[in-house]
Short mmCIF file of C-alpha atoms in Angstrom, two decimals:
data_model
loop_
_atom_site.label_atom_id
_atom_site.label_comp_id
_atom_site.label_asym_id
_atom_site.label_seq_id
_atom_site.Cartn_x
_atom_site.Cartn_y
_atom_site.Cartn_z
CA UNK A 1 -8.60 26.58 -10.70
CA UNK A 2 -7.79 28.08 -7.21
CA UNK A 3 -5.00 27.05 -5.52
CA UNK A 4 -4.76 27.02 -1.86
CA UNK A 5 -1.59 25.91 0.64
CA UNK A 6 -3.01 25.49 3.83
CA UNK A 7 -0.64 25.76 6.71
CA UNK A 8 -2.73 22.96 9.06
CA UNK A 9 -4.90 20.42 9.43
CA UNK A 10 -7.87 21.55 10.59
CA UNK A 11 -7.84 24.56 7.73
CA UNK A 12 -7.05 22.01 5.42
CA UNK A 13 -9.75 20.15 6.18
CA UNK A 14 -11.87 23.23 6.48
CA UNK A 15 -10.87 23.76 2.73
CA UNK A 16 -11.52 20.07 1.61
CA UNK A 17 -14.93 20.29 3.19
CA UNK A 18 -15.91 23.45 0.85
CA UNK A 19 -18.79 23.07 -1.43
CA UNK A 20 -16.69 23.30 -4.63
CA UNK A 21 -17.49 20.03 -6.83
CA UNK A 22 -14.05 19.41 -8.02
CA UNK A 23 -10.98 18.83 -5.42
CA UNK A 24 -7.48 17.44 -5.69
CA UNK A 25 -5.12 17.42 -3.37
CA UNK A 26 -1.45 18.40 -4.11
CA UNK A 27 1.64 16.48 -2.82
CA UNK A 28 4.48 16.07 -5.46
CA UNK A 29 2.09 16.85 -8.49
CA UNK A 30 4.29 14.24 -10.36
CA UNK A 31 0.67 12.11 -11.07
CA UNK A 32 -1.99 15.03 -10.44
CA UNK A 33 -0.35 17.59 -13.09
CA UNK A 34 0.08 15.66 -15.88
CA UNK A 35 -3.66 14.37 -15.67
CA UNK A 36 -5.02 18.28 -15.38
CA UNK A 37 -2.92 18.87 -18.50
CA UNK A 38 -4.20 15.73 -20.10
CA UNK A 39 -7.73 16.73 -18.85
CA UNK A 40 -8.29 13.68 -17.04
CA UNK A 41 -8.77 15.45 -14.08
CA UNK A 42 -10.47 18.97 -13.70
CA UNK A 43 -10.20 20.33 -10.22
CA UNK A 44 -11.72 23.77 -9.45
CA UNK A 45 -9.53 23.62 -6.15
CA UNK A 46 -6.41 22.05 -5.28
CA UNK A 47 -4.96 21.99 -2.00
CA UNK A 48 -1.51 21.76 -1.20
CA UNK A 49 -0.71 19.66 1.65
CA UNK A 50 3.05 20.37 1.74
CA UNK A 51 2.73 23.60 3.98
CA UNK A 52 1.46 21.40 6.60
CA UNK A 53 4.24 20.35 9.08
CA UNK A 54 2.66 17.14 9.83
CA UNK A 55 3.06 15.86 6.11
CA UNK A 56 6.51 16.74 5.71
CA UNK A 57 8.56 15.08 8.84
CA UNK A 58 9.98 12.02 9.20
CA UNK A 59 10.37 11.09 12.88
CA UNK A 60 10.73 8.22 15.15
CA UNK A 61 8.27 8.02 17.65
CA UNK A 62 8.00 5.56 20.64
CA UNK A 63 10.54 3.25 18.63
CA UNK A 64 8.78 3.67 15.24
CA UNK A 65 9.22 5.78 12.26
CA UNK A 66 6.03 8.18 11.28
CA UNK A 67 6.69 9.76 7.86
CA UNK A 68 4.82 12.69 6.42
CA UNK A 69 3.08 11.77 3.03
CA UNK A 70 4.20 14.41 1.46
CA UNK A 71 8.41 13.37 2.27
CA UNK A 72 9.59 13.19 -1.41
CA UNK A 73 11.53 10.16 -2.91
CA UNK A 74 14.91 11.76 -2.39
CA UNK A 75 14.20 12.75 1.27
CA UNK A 76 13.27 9.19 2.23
CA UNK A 77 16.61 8.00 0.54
CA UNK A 78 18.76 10.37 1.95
CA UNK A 79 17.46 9.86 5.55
CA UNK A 80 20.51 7.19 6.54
CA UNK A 81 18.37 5.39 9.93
CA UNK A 82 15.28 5.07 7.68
CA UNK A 83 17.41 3.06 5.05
CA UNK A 84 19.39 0.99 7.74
CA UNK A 85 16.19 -0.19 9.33
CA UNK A 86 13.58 -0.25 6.68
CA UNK A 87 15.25 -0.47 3.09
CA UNK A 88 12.82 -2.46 1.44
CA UNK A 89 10.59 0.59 1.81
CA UNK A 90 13.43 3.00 0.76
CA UNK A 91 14.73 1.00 -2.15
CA UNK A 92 11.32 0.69 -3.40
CA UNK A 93 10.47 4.57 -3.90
CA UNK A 94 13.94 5.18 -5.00
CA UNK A 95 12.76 3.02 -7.97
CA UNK A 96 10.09 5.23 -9.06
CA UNK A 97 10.93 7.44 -12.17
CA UNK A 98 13.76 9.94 -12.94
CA UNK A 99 16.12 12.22 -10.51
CA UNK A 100 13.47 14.99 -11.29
CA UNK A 101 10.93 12.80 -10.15
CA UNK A 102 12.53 11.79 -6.77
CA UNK A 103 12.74 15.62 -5.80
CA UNK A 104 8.86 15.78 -5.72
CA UNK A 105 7.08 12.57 -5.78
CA UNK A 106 5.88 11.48 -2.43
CA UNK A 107 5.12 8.14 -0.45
CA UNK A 108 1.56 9.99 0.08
CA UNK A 109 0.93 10.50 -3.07
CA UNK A 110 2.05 7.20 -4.67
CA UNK A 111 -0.43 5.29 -2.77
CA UNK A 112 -3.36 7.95 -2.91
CA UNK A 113 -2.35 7.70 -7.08
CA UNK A 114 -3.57 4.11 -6.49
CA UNK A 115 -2.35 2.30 -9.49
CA UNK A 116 -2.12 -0.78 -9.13
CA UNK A 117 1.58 -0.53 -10.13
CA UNK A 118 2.37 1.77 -7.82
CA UNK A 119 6.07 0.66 -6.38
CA UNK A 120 5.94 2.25 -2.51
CA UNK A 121 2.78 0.31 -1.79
CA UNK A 122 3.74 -3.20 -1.96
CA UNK A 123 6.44 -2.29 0.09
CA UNK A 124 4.36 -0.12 3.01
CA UNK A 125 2.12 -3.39 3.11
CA UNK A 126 4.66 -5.88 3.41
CA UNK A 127 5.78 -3.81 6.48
CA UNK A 128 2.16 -3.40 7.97
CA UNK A 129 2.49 0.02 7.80
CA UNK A 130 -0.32 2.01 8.67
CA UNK A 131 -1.57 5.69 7.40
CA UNK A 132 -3.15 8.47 9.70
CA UNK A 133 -6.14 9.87 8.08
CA UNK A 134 -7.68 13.64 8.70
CA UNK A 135 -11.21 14.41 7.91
CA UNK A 136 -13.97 16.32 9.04
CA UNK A 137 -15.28 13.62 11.38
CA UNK A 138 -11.97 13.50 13.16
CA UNK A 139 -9.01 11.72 12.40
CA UNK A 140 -8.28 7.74 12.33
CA UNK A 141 -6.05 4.94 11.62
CA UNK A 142 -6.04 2.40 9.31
CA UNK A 143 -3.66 -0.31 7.65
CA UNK A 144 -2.59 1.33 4.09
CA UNK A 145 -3.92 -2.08 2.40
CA UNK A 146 -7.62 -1.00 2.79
CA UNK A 147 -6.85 2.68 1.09
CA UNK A 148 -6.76 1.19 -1.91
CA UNK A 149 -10.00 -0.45 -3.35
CA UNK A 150 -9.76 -0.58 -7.05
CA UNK A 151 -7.42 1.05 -10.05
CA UNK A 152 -7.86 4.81 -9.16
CA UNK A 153 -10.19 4.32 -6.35
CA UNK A 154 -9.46 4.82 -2.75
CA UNK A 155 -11.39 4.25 0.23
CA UNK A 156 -10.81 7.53 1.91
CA UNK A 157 -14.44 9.95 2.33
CA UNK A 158 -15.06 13.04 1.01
CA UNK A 159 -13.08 15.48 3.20
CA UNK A 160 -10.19 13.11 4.35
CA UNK A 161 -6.38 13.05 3.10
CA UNK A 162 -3.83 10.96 4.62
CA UNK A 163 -1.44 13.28 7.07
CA UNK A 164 1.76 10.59 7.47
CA UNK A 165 2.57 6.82 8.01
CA UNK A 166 3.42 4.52 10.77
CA UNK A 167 5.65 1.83 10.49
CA UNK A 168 5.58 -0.80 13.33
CA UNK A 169 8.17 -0.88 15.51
CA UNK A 170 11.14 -3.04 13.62
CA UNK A 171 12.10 -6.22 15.26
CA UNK A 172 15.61 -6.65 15.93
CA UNK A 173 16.42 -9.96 13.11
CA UNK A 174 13.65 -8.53 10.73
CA UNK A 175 14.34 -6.93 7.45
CA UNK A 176 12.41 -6.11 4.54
CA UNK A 177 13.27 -6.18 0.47
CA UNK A 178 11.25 -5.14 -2.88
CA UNK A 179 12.50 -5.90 -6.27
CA UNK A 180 10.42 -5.25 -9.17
CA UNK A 181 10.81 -5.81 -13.26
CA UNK A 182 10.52 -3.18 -16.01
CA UNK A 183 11.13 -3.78 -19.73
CA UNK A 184 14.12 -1.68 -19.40
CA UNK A 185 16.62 -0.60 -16.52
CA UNK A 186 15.08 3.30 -15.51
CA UNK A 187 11.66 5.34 -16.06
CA UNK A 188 9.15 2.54 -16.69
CA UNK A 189 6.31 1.01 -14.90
CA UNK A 190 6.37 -2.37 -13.30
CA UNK A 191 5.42 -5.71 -15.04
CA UNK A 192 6.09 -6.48 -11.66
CA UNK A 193 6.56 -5.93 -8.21
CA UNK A 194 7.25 -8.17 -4.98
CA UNK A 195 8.22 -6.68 -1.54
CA UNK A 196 8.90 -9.41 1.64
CA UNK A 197 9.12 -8.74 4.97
CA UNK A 198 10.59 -11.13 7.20
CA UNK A 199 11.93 -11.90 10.75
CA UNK A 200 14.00 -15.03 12.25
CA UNK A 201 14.05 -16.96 14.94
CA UNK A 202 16.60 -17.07 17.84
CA UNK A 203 17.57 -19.80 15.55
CA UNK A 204 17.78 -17.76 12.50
CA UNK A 205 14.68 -20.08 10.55
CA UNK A 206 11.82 -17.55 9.25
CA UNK A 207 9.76 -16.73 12.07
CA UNK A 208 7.31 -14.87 10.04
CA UNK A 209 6.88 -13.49 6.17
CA UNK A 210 4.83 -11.01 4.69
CA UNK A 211 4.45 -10.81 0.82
CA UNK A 212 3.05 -8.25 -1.04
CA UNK A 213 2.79 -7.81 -5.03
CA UNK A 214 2.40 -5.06 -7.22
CA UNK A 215 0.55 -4.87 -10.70
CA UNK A 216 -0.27 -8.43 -10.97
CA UNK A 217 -4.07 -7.27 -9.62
CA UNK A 218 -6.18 -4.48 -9.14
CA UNK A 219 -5.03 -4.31 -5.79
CA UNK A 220 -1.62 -5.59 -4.48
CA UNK A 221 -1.94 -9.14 -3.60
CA UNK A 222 -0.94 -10.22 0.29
CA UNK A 223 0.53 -13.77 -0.48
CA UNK A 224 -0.59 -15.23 3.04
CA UNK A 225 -0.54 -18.85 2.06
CA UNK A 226 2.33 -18.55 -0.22
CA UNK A 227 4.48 -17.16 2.37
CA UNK A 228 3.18 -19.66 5.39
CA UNK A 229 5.03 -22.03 2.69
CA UNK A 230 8.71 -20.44 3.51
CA UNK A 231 7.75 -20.08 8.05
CA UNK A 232 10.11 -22.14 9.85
CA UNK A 233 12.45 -22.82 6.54
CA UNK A 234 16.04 -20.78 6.26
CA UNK A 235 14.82 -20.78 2.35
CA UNK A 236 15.62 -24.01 1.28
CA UNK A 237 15.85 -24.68 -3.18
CA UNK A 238 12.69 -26.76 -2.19
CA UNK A 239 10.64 -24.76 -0.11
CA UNK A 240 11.00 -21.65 -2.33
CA UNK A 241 9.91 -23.56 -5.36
CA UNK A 242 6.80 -24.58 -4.15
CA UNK A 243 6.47 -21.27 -2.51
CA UNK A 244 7.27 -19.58 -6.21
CA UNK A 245 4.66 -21.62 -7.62
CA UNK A 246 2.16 -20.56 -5.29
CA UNK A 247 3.06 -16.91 -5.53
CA UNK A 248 2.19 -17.57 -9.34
CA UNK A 249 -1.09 -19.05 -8.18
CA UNK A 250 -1.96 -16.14 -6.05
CA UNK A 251 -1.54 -13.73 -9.14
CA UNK A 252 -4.78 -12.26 -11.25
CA UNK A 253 -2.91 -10.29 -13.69
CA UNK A 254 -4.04 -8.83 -16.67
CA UNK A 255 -2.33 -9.01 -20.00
CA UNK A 256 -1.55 -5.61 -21.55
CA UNK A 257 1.91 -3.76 -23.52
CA UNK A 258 3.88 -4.97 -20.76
CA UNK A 259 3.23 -8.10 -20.04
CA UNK A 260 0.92 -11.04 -20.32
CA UNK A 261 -0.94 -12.85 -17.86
CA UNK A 262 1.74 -15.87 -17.84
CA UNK A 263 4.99 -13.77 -17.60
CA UNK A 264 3.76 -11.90 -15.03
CA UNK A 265 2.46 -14.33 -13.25
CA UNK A 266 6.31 -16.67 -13.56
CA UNK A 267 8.10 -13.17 -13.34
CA UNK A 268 6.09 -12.87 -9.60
CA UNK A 269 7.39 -16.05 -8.44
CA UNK A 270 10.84 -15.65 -9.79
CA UNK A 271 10.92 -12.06 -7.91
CA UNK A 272 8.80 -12.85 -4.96
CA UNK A 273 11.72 -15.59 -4.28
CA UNK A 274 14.20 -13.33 -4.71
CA UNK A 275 12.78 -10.40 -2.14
CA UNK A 276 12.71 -13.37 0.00
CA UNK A 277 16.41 -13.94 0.14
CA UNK A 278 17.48 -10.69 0.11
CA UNK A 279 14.87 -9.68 3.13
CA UNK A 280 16.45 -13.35 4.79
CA UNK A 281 20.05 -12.42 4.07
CA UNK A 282 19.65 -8.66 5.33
CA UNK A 283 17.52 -9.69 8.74
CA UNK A 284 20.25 -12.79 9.22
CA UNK A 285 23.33 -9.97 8.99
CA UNK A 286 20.66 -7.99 11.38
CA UNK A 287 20.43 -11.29 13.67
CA UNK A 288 24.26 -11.97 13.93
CA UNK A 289 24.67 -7.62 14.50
CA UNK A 290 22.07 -8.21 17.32
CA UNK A 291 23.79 -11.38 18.92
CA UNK A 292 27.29 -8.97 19.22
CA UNK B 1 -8.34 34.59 -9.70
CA UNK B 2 -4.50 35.19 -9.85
CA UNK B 3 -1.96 34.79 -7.21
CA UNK B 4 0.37 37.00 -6.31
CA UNK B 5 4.28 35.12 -5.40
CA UNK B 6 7.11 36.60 -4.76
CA UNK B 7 10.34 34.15 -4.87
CA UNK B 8 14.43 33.97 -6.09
CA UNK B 9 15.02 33.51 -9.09
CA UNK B 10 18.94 32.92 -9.71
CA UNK B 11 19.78 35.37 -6.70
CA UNK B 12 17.19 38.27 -7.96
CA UNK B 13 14.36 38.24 -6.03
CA UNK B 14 10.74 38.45 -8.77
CA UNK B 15 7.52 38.86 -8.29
CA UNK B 16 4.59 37.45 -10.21
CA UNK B 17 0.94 37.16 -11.07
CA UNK B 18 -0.03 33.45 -12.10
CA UNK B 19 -3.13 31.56 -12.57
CA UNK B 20 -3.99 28.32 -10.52
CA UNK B 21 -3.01 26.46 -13.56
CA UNK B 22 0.13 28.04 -14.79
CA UNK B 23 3.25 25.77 -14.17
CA UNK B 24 6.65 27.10 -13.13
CA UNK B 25 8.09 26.36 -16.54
CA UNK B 26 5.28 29.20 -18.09
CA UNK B 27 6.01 31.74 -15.10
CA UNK B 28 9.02 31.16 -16.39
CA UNK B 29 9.16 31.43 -19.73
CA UNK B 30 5.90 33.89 -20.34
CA UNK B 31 5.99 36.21 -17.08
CA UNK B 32 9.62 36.63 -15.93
CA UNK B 33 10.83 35.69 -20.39
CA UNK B 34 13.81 33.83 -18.71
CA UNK B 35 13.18 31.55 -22.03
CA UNK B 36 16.78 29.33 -21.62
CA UNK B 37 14.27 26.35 -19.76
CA UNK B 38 12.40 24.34 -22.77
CA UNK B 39 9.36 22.59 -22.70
CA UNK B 40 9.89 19.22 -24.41
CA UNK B 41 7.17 17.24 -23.08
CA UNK B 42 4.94 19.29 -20.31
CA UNK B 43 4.51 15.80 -18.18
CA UNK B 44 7.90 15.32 -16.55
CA UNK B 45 9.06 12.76 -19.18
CA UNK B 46 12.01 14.51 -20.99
CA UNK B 47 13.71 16.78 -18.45
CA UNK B 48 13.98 19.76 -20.81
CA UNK B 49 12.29 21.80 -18.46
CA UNK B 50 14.94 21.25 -15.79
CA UNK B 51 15.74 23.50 -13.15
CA UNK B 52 16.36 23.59 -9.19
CA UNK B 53 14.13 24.47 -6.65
CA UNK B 54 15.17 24.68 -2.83
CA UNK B 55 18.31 23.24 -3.92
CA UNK B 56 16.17 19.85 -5.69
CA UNK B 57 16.55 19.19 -9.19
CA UNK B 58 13.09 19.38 -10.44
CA UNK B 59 11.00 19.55 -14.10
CA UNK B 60 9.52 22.87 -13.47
CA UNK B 61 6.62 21.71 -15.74
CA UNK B 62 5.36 19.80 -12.36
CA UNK B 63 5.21 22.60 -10.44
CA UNK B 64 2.70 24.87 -10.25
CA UNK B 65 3.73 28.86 -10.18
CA UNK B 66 1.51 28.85 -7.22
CA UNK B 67 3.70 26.88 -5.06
CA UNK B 68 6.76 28.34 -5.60
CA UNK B 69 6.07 30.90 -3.24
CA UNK B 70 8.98 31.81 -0.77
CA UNK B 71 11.27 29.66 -2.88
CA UNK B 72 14.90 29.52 -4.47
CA UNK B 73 15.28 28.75 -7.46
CA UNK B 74 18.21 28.36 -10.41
CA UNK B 75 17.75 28.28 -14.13
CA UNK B 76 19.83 27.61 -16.98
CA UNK B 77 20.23 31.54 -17.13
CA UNK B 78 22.19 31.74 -13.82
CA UNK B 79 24.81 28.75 -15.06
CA UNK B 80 27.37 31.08 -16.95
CA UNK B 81 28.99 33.60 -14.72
CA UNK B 82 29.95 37.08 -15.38
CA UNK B 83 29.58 36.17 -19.17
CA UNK B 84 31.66 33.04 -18.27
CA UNK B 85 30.52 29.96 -19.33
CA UNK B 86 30.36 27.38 -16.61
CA UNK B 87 32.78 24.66 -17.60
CA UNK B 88 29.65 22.22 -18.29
CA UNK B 89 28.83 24.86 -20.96
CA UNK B 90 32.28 24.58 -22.55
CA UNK B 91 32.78 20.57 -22.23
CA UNK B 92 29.46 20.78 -23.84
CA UNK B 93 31.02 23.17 -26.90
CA UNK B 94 33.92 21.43 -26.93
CA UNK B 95 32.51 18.14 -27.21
CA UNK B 96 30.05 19.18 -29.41
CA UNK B 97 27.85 17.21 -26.89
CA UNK B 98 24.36 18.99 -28.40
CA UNK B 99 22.99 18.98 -31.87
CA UNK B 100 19.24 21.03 -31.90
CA UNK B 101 19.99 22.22 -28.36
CA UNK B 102 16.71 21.89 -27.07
CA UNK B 103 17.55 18.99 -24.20
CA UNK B 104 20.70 21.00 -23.61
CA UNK B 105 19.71 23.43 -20.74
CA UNK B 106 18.12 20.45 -18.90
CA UNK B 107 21.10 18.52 -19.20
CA UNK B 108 22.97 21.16 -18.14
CA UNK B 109 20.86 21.70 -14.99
CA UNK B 110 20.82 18.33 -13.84
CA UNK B 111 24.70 17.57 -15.25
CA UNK B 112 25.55 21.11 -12.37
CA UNK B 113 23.35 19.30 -9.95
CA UNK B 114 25.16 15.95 -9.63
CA UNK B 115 28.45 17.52 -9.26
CA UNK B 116 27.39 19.87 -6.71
CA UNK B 117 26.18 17.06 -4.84
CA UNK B 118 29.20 14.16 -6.34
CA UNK B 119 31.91 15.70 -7.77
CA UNK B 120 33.59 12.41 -8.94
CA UNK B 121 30.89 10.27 -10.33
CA UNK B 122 31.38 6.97 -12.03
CA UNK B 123 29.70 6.83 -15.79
CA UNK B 124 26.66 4.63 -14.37
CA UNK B 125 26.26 7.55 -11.70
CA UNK B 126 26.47 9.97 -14.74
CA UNK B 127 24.22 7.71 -16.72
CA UNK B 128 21.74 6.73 -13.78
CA UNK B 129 20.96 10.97 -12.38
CA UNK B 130 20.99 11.73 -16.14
CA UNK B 131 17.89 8.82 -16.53
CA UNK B 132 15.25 11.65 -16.49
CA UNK B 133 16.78 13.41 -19.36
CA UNK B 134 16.11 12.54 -22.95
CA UNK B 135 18.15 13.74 -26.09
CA UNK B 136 16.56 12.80 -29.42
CA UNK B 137 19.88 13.56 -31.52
CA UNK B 138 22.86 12.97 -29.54
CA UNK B 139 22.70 9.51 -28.52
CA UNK B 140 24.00 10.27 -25.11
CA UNK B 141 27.84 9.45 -25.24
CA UNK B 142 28.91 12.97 -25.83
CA UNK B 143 26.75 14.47 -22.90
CA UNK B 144 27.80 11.48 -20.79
CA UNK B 145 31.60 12.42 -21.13
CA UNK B 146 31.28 16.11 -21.16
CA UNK B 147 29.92 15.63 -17.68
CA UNK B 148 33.05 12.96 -16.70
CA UNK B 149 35.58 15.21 -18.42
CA UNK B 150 34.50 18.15 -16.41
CA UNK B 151 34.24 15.92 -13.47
CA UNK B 152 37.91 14.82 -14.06
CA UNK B 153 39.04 18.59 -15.23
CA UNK B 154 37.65 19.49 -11.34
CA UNK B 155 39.16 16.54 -9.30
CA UNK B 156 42.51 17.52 -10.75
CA UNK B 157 41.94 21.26 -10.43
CA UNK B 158 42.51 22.47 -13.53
CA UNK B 159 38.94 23.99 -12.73
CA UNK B 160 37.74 25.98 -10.15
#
């Protein structure tokens, strides 16, 4: 295997675009090692994208945040504006695996991983978050919910890797949340996962919700109808249990070691409600901080 | 083909030859026989293979050689200084906080890491950065207050 660090795009891509039949690209290595060592994977090339400034900054642009995909776990947690305005996103990652983990393992890396488990996604989609893709027909944007198209599958072309993020510009009583279940408190996968995404009124009623769950599909599931159920509602017991049960509804989970089709379909509704609240409480305390 | 990296390694600088494949942990252990680091599991489960790189606690058995390029990094070898045992080492003695010793440079690692960065952590802080390290023997309690005593021994400075 040859191992290259490319120090741009355009040499990356020059690289990418080679003729060798096996290439990975290299972020954290957190997912890509361990399946070379397992032999899932076989690269003859790897590329490193971390030498490329582009993939490594997080900045805020035009009154958004663009994030490299290759800022690790622990540099999206320690970066104190990023968790004020978007900590749904933040707390999310921070979920994913050990101390060790959180030095390397990136946001880019999580979603090109694509497993349908995958804790940073949910979260990214909630927010309508958006990825900036290099290739060698030029560069474009799309929404990250249509990079990932089945377990291990993305929908980026031979030649293209995703350089950073953009998250829209946050509205002033918005707020985000994710919450997810394990079968134990650290260093497990999710059963699990429900991010929410949600601004208020003047009034301080839900203006607008976006839900997004992990590992209950092959893809994360956008809960439109679900979350129409909770617009113009401050979360009322009522509203959120019909909105619970047709978070459960929304669900096509697959029973395996961690879960079966039934608990994880409950377990959605039960968190989806949650990340509700908790995105309601955060962009209400965001509202009244606006108001003063 | 090999590549040729040149890097720290606690404070010396090294230079190496390593294939594409070759992970920090064997640079470590096979080219530069700094054998303290243990591989437990090679797929970042166990955190036996602990060490810091650019100041990040990190398994080194996710790292390629490759990469490390320009880098600083710390192993269980640079802990003890001037043949003094860093007081993690001696809570750990003390405490008899190890049994087969193979988790115990990781532990060690990551224990120095968390009070560089939070010198006075609670137990759940102690218990939380310490996640990504297993023990197979111990069953934790002895490693978890070796790291509190020595973070108690330094807030009151009878250390350091």
């Amino acid at each position: 295997m040859i191992y290259q660090a490319p120090g741009n795009i355009a040499e990356a891509i020059r690289l990418l675009s080679s003729n060798n039949q096996q290439i990975r690209i290299l972020a954290g290595g957190t997912d890509l090692i361990p399946q070379m060592h397992t032999r899932r994977v076989n690269p003859q090339l790897v590329i490193d994208i971390k030498k490329i400034p582009e993939t490594r900054s997080i900045q805020f642009i035009d009154g958004s945040y663009v994030i490299g995909s290759a800022v690790t776990g622990a540099e999206l947690s320690e970066h104190l504006p990023l968790q004020r305005d978007w900590p749904g996103i933040v707390e999310a990652f921070d979920l994913i695996g050990s101390t060790q983990i959180q030095s390397r393992a990136t946001l880019g890396g999580n979603l090109c991983n694509a497993s349908p488990a995958a804790d940073s996604v949910p979260a990214l989609i909630a927010a309508q978050a958006t990825c900036r893709i290099a290739g060698p027909k030029g560069e474009r944007i799309i929404r990250v919910e249509d990079v990932v198209i089945s377990p291990g599958r993305t929908s980026l072309q031979p030649g293209e890797f995703v350089v950073s993020f953009t998250l829209p510009t946050k509205h002033a009583r918005s707020a985000d949340a994710y919450l997810r279940l394990i079968p134990r408190t650290e260093m497990d996968i999710a059963i699990v996962g429900a991010a929410a995404c949600l601004s208020l009124n003047e009034e301080g009623a839900c203006q607008e919700l976006r839900i997004a769950l992990g590992a209950v599909a092959p893809c994360v599931v956008v809960a439109e109808k679900a979350a129409q159920i909770l617009v113009g509602t401050r979360l009322d017991e009522k509203s959120l249990k019909q909105f619970s049960a047709a978070i459960s509804a929304a669900c096509r989970p697959i029973n395996d070691k961690r879960g079966t089709i039934e608990y994880r379909s409950q377990v959605a509704g039960v968190l989806a409600c949650r990340s509700a609240k908790i995105a309601f409480e955060r962009a209400s305390r965001n509202r009244e901080g606006s108001l003063a | 083909m090999k590549n040729h990296v040149k890097a720290v390694v606690n404070g010396e600088p090294v230079e190496f030859l390593c294939e594409g494949t070759d992970t920090l942990l064997d640079v470590l252990r096979n080219e530069l026989h700094l054998t303290g680091t243990k591989e437990g599991c090679g797929s970042g489960d166990c955190g036996a293979c602990s060490v810091m790189l650019n100041n990040r606690l990190v398994c080194s058995c996710l790292v390629f050689g490759s990469e490390v390029s320009g880098a600083d990094i710390e192993t269980i070898e640079g802990m003890s200084k001037d043949g003094e045992l860093h007081p993690l080492q001696q809570k750990f003695l003390d405490n008899a906080a190890l049994q087969c010793g193979i988790c115990t440079p990781g532990f060690l690692v990551a224990a120095k890491a968390l009070l560089d960065r939070q010198p006075n952590p609670s137990e759940s802080e102690v218990r939380y950065w310490l996640a990504g390290n297993l023990c197979r023997c111990t069953g934790y309690d002895k490693i978890v207050q070796s790291v509190l005593d020595v973070a108690a021994d330094m807030t009151t400075g009878e250390r350091r």
